[in-house]
XYZ file of C-alpha atoms in Angstrom:
321
model
C -10.064 -24.277 4.898
C -6.497 -23.541 3.819
C -3.815 -23.384 6.487
C -2.786 -20.041 4.959
C -6.127 -18.310 5.517
C -6.981 -16.648 8.813
C -10.711 -16.098 8.551
C -10.860 -13.102 10.891
C -8.253 -11.165 8.901
C -9.788 -12.191 5.579
C -13.260 -11.103 6.668
C -11.998 -7.858 8.198
C -10.177 -6.946 4.987
C -13.145 -7.913 2.809
C -15.500 -5.831 4.936
C -13.417 -2.728 5.595
C -10.537 -2.891 3.121
C -12.181 -0.760 0.451
C -14.438 1.214 2.787
C -13.401 4.856 2.819
C -14.307 7.054 5.753
C -15.859 10.257 4.307
C -13.264 12.836 5.305
C -13.855 16.496 4.382
C -11.029 16.407 1.863
C -12.877 13.732 -0.141
C -15.702 16.196 -0.770
C -13.272 18.766 -2.201
C -11.569 16.116 -4.328
C -14.914 15.016 -5.735
C -16.091 18.606 -6.277
C -12.953 19.654 -8.144
C -12.998 16.465 -10.207
C -16.679 16.958 -11.078
C -16.050 20.543 -12.205
C -13.157 19.487 -14.414
C -15.029 16.566 -15.975
C -18.247 18.546 -16.490
C -16.398 21.238 -18.448
C -14.561 18.516 -20.374
C -17.850 16.822 -21.279
C -19.344 20.144 -22.369
C -16.469 20.706 -24.779
C -16.881 17.191 -26.191
C -20.580 17.872 -26.786
C -19.750 21.178 -28.462
C -17.165 19.514 -30.695
C -14.683 22.372 -30.554
C -10.966 22.123 -29.922
C -10.048 22.678 -26.316
C -7.391 22.163 -23.674
C -8.703 20.292 -20.695
C -7.815 20.697 -17.027
C -6.563 18.326 -14.344
C -5.820 17.809 -10.659
C -2.615 17.899 -8.647
C -3.039 16.064 -5.340
C -0.138 16.213 -2.900
C 0.460 15.072 0.657
C 2.939 13.092 2.765
C 3.373 9.374 2.207
C 0.626 7.602 4.112
C -1.841 10.484 3.919
C -4.268 8.389 1.856
C -3.962 10.012 -1.594
C -3.912 6.791 -3.585
C -6.839 5.331 -1.638
C -9.027 8.433 -1.969
C -8.329 8.929 -5.677
C -8.716 5.222 -6.412
C -12.126 5.172 -4.727
C -13.190 8.253 -6.707
C -12.108 6.699 -9.997
C -13.913 3.429 -9.247
C -17.144 5.332 -8.571
C -16.683 7.348 -11.756
C -16.071 4.254 -13.883
C -19.047 2.469 -12.303
C -21.262 5.462 -13.128
C -21.019 4.572 -16.839
C -21.479 8.133 -18.106
C -22.261 8.168 -21.824
C -20.034 10.339 -24.015
C -21.228 12.053 -27.223
C -19.807 9.231 -29.375
C -21.845 6.676 -27.409
C -18.943 5.186 -25.464
C -18.851 5.003 -21.664
C -16.500 7.418 -19.956
C -13.664 5.783 -18.043
C -10.510 6.771 -16.211
C -7.229 4.828 -16.315
C -4.554 4.570 -13.624
C -0.788 4.442 -14.052
C 1.782 4.136 -11.228
C 5.038 5.955 -12.005
C 7.192 4.423 -9.277
C 10.172 2.816 -10.958
C 9.583 4.630 -14.257
C 12.829 6.128 -15.557
C 12.830 7.466 -19.116
C 10.253 9.180 -21.303
C 9.950 5.923 -23.240
C 9.232 4.031 -20.015
C 6.597 6.645 -19.215
C 4.982 6.298 -22.625
C 4.957 2.518 -22.504
C 3.561 2.463 -18.958
C 0.813 4.883 -19.987
C -0.115 2.840 -23.066
C -0.125 -0.324 -20.955
C -2.489 1.352 -18.458
C -4.888 1.868 -21.362
C -4.735 -1.818 -22.225
C -2.341 -1.423 -25.157
C 1.021 -3.050 -24.327
C 3.961 -1.662 -26.296
C 6.725 -4.174 -27.042
C 10.112 -3.473 -25.504
C 11.556 -4.010 -28.983
C 9.250 -1.492 -30.654
C 11.213 1.307 -32.296
C 8.925 4.242 -31.655
C 9.595 7.927 -31.298
C 8.198 9.947 -28.405
C 5.588 11.359 -30.764
C 4.631 7.852 -31.928
C 4.011 6.622 -28.392
C 1.862 9.588 -27.390
C -0.112 9.269 -30.632
C -0.834 5.656 -29.608
C -1.919 6.772 -26.131
C -4.349 9.380 -27.513
C -5.717 6.997 -30.166
C -6.296 4.111 -27.762
C -7.805 6.369 -25.101
C -10.308 7.759 -27.596
C -11.253 4.296 -28.867
C -11.806 3.065 -25.293
C -13.725 6.118 -24.040
C -10.926 6.903 -21.586
C -11.233 10.586 -20.728
C -8.349 10.782 -18.280
C -5.423 9.120 -16.547
C -4.332 9.153 -12.916
C -0.541 9.183 -12.585
C 0.235 7.988 -9.069
C 3.625 8.442 -7.344
C 4.329 11.046 -10.028
C 7.370 12.516 -8.256
C 9.394 9.445 -9.248
C 9.469 10.392 -12.931
C 11.242 13.665 -12.073
C 13.820 12.635 -9.494
C 17.512 12.413 -10.417
C 16.876 14.002 -13.821
C 18.322 17.044 -15.527
C 16.165 20.121 -15.963
C 15.960 19.361 -19.686
C 14.685 15.817 -19.053
C 12.128 17.052 -16.525
C 10.830 19.660 -18.950
C 10.542 17.000 -21.663
C 8.313 14.894 -19.382
C 6.223 17.922 -18.400
C 5.849 18.814 -22.067
C 4.552 15.301 -22.745
C 1.890 15.711 -20.056
C 0.959 19.123 -21.458
C 0.644 17.598 -24.934
C -1.844 15.014 -23.655
C -4.000 17.701 -22.021
C -3.912 19.920 -25.129
C -4.325 17.179 -27.753
C -6.422 18.444 -30.662
C -7.860 14.989 -31.274
C -8.657 13.818 -27.717
C -7.521 15.919 -24.733
C -6.998 13.863 -21.588
C -7.796 14.934 -18.032
C -4.704 14.164 -15.970
C -4.602 13.611 -12.220
C -1.151 13.729 -10.651
C -0.625 12.536 -7.096
C 2.503 12.394 -4.986
C 4.457 13.803 -2.076
C 4.740 17.599 -1.634
C 7.925 17.901 -3.731
C 5.773 17.080 -6.780
C 4.256 20.564 -6.620
C 7.680 22.113 -7.260
C 8.312 19.915 -10.290
C 4.923 20.740 -11.820
C 5.344 24.452 -11.156
C 8.408 24.553 -13.404
C 6.101 24.259 -16.433
C 3.765 27.296 -16.049
C 1.427 26.368 -18.930
C 0.774 22.940 -17.447
C 0.602 24.208 -13.871
C -2.154 26.710 -14.666
C -4.342 23.865 -15.962
C -4.252 22.035 -12.626
C -6.610 22.333 -9.663
C -4.342 21.881 -6.650
C -5.442 19.845 -3.625
C -3.301 19.395 -0.516
C -3.975 16.480 1.809
C -3.229 18.022 5.180
C -2.051 16.258 8.319
C -4.345 15.505 11.245
C -4.758 18.533 13.480
C -5.615 18.229 17.152
C -7.746 19.150 18.967
C -9.775 20.164 15.880
C -9.945 16.603 14.550
C -10.729 14.760 17.797
C -14.371 14.318 16.787
C -13.455 12.808 13.421
C -11.005 10.392 15.073
C -13.741 9.433 17.548
C -16.102 8.687 14.651
C -13.512 6.678 12.697
C -12.645 4.377 15.596
C -16.308 3.926 16.486
C -17.515 3.313 12.940
C -14.928 0.647 12.091
C -15.515 -1.158 15.378
C -19.284 -1.091 15.096
C -19.186 -2.261 11.484
C -17.218 -5.286 12.685
C -19.850 -5.939 15.344
C -17.670 -4.873 18.275
C -18.308 -2.454 21.106
C -15.795 0.308 21.806
C -14.038 0.455 25.158
C -14.548 3.852 26.787
C -10.780 4.114 27.154
C -10.604 4.550 23.351
C -12.807 7.616 23.547
C -10.327 9.622 25.638
C -7.988 12.420 24.614
C -5.026 10.358 25.787
C -5.848 7.547 23.361
C -6.596 9.939 20.489
C -3.223 11.638 20.966
C -1.474 8.274 20.996
C -3.292 7.114 17.862
C -2.351 10.344 16.068
C 1.295 9.909 17.104
C 1.253 6.267 15.969
C -0.132 7.412 12.610
C 2.438 10.206 12.148
C -0.541 12.603 11.988
C -1.603 11.125 8.637
C -5.172 10.099 7.931
C -4.256 7.181 5.700
C -2.053 5.647 8.379
C -4.638 6.281 11.094
C -7.175 4.314 9.062
C -4.615 1.538 8.517
C -3.825 1.256 12.227
C -7.521 1.282 13.164
C -8.441 -1.382 10.612
C -5.526 -3.497 11.821
C -6.594 -3.252 15.461
C -10.156 -4.182 14.546
C -8.886 -7.251 12.669
C -6.839 -8.255 15.730
C -9.949 -7.975 17.920
C -11.956 -10.108 15.506
C -9.236 -12.752 15.399
C -9.245 -12.843 19.199
C -13.038 -13.210 19.252
C -13.352 -10.098 21.406
C -16.699 -8.382 21.781
C -15.078 -5.049 22.656
C -12.297 -3.175 20.850
C -9.663 -2.111 23.385
C -6.283 -0.384 23.581
C -4.683 -3.821 23.866
C -5.764 -4.645 20.316
C -4.000 -1.543 18.994
C -0.871 -2.483 20.935
C -1.080 -6.082 19.689
C -1.316 -4.918 16.077
C 1.663 -2.611 16.557
C 3.794 -5.388 18.026
C 2.970 -7.715 15.130
C 3.785 -4.929 12.652
C 7.073 -3.750 14.174
C 8.229 -6.575 16.484
C 8.971 -3.970 19.145
C 8.389 -4.667 22.839
C 4.800 -4.184 23.933
C 5.799 -1.537 26.490
C 7.483 0.438 23.680
C 4.359 0.813 21.542
C 2.895 4.326 21.298
C -0.255 2.978 22.968
C 1.628 1.987 26.126
C 4.836 4.012 26.405
C 4.763 7.193 28.501
C 7.148 8.954 26.121
C 5.212 8.138 22.945
C 5.409 11.734 21.670
C 9.182 11.594 21.266
C 9.722 7.849 20.847
C 8.549 7.771 17.235
C 9.668 10.125 14.481
C 6.977 11.632 12.290
C 9.035 11.160 9.134
C 9.495 7.423 9.827
C 6.151 5.875 10.841
C 6.375 2.553 12.682
C 10.089 3.038 13.452
C 11.199 3.849 16.996
C 13.329 6.958 17.259
C 15.791 5.089 19.468
C 16.419 2.601 16.640
C 17.541 5.338 14.221
């Protein structure tokens, strides 16, 4: 065994890393996606020209957007739905973080379809999008998920933003092969998309809300219990109390994605320690290893946990700011 492999962490990640707890929002995401794709497929069968629809998924960083959408796309691609031309329907994914110009956007999109565009290629904007549509059609790609989409709009003039939005609109309205687009990002993304009314009206909007207590206590209870039991551990009764739930929510900045991350981390710590029962100590241990803060200053131990950590800076003590 390699000195760089810790079996407990490897096994915990392999077992729970891609396991998604079925939150209510996932059902809405799947339902809206299914409606959009079903209408899209119907138009392809009919053979008429059409403009397709898409999804706009927003929520704070750490709310779990990328994870939820990625899991949905994997299930869709694995379903191997047959299109009218005999190809299997697929979805592509493109991360827009670090993407600056429209040419960067076009090249990143083409690359996500498996068609790298040379940095030396002298192509117009129209040329690049023609390549994207052509390659998507040849590959049976019916849509693209643009993750971290707010990055393509930041620090740009209104004219540059509208040019990018027009490119997205062109893909969705393509006469040859309209593409379903899923945009995901932080809440400011909604404002950028709204500035192009024709594109905005084509999007089903989904907001990933923060954790709400006490309404979500039962779901938190089920998440902690399910991840522990899947790892073969019992759950200490202390973890089933309102005090612990409130501390876990505070540690997670009220975001479901972070709550799942913290819980998975604590379970991995318990497995590494060979513990038969998941306890508050394992959550504190994970936090210390993540932040290097004193054990007494973790949200699982400190009496002032509600004010010690800022919601807009998860894992960073307020007194360090």
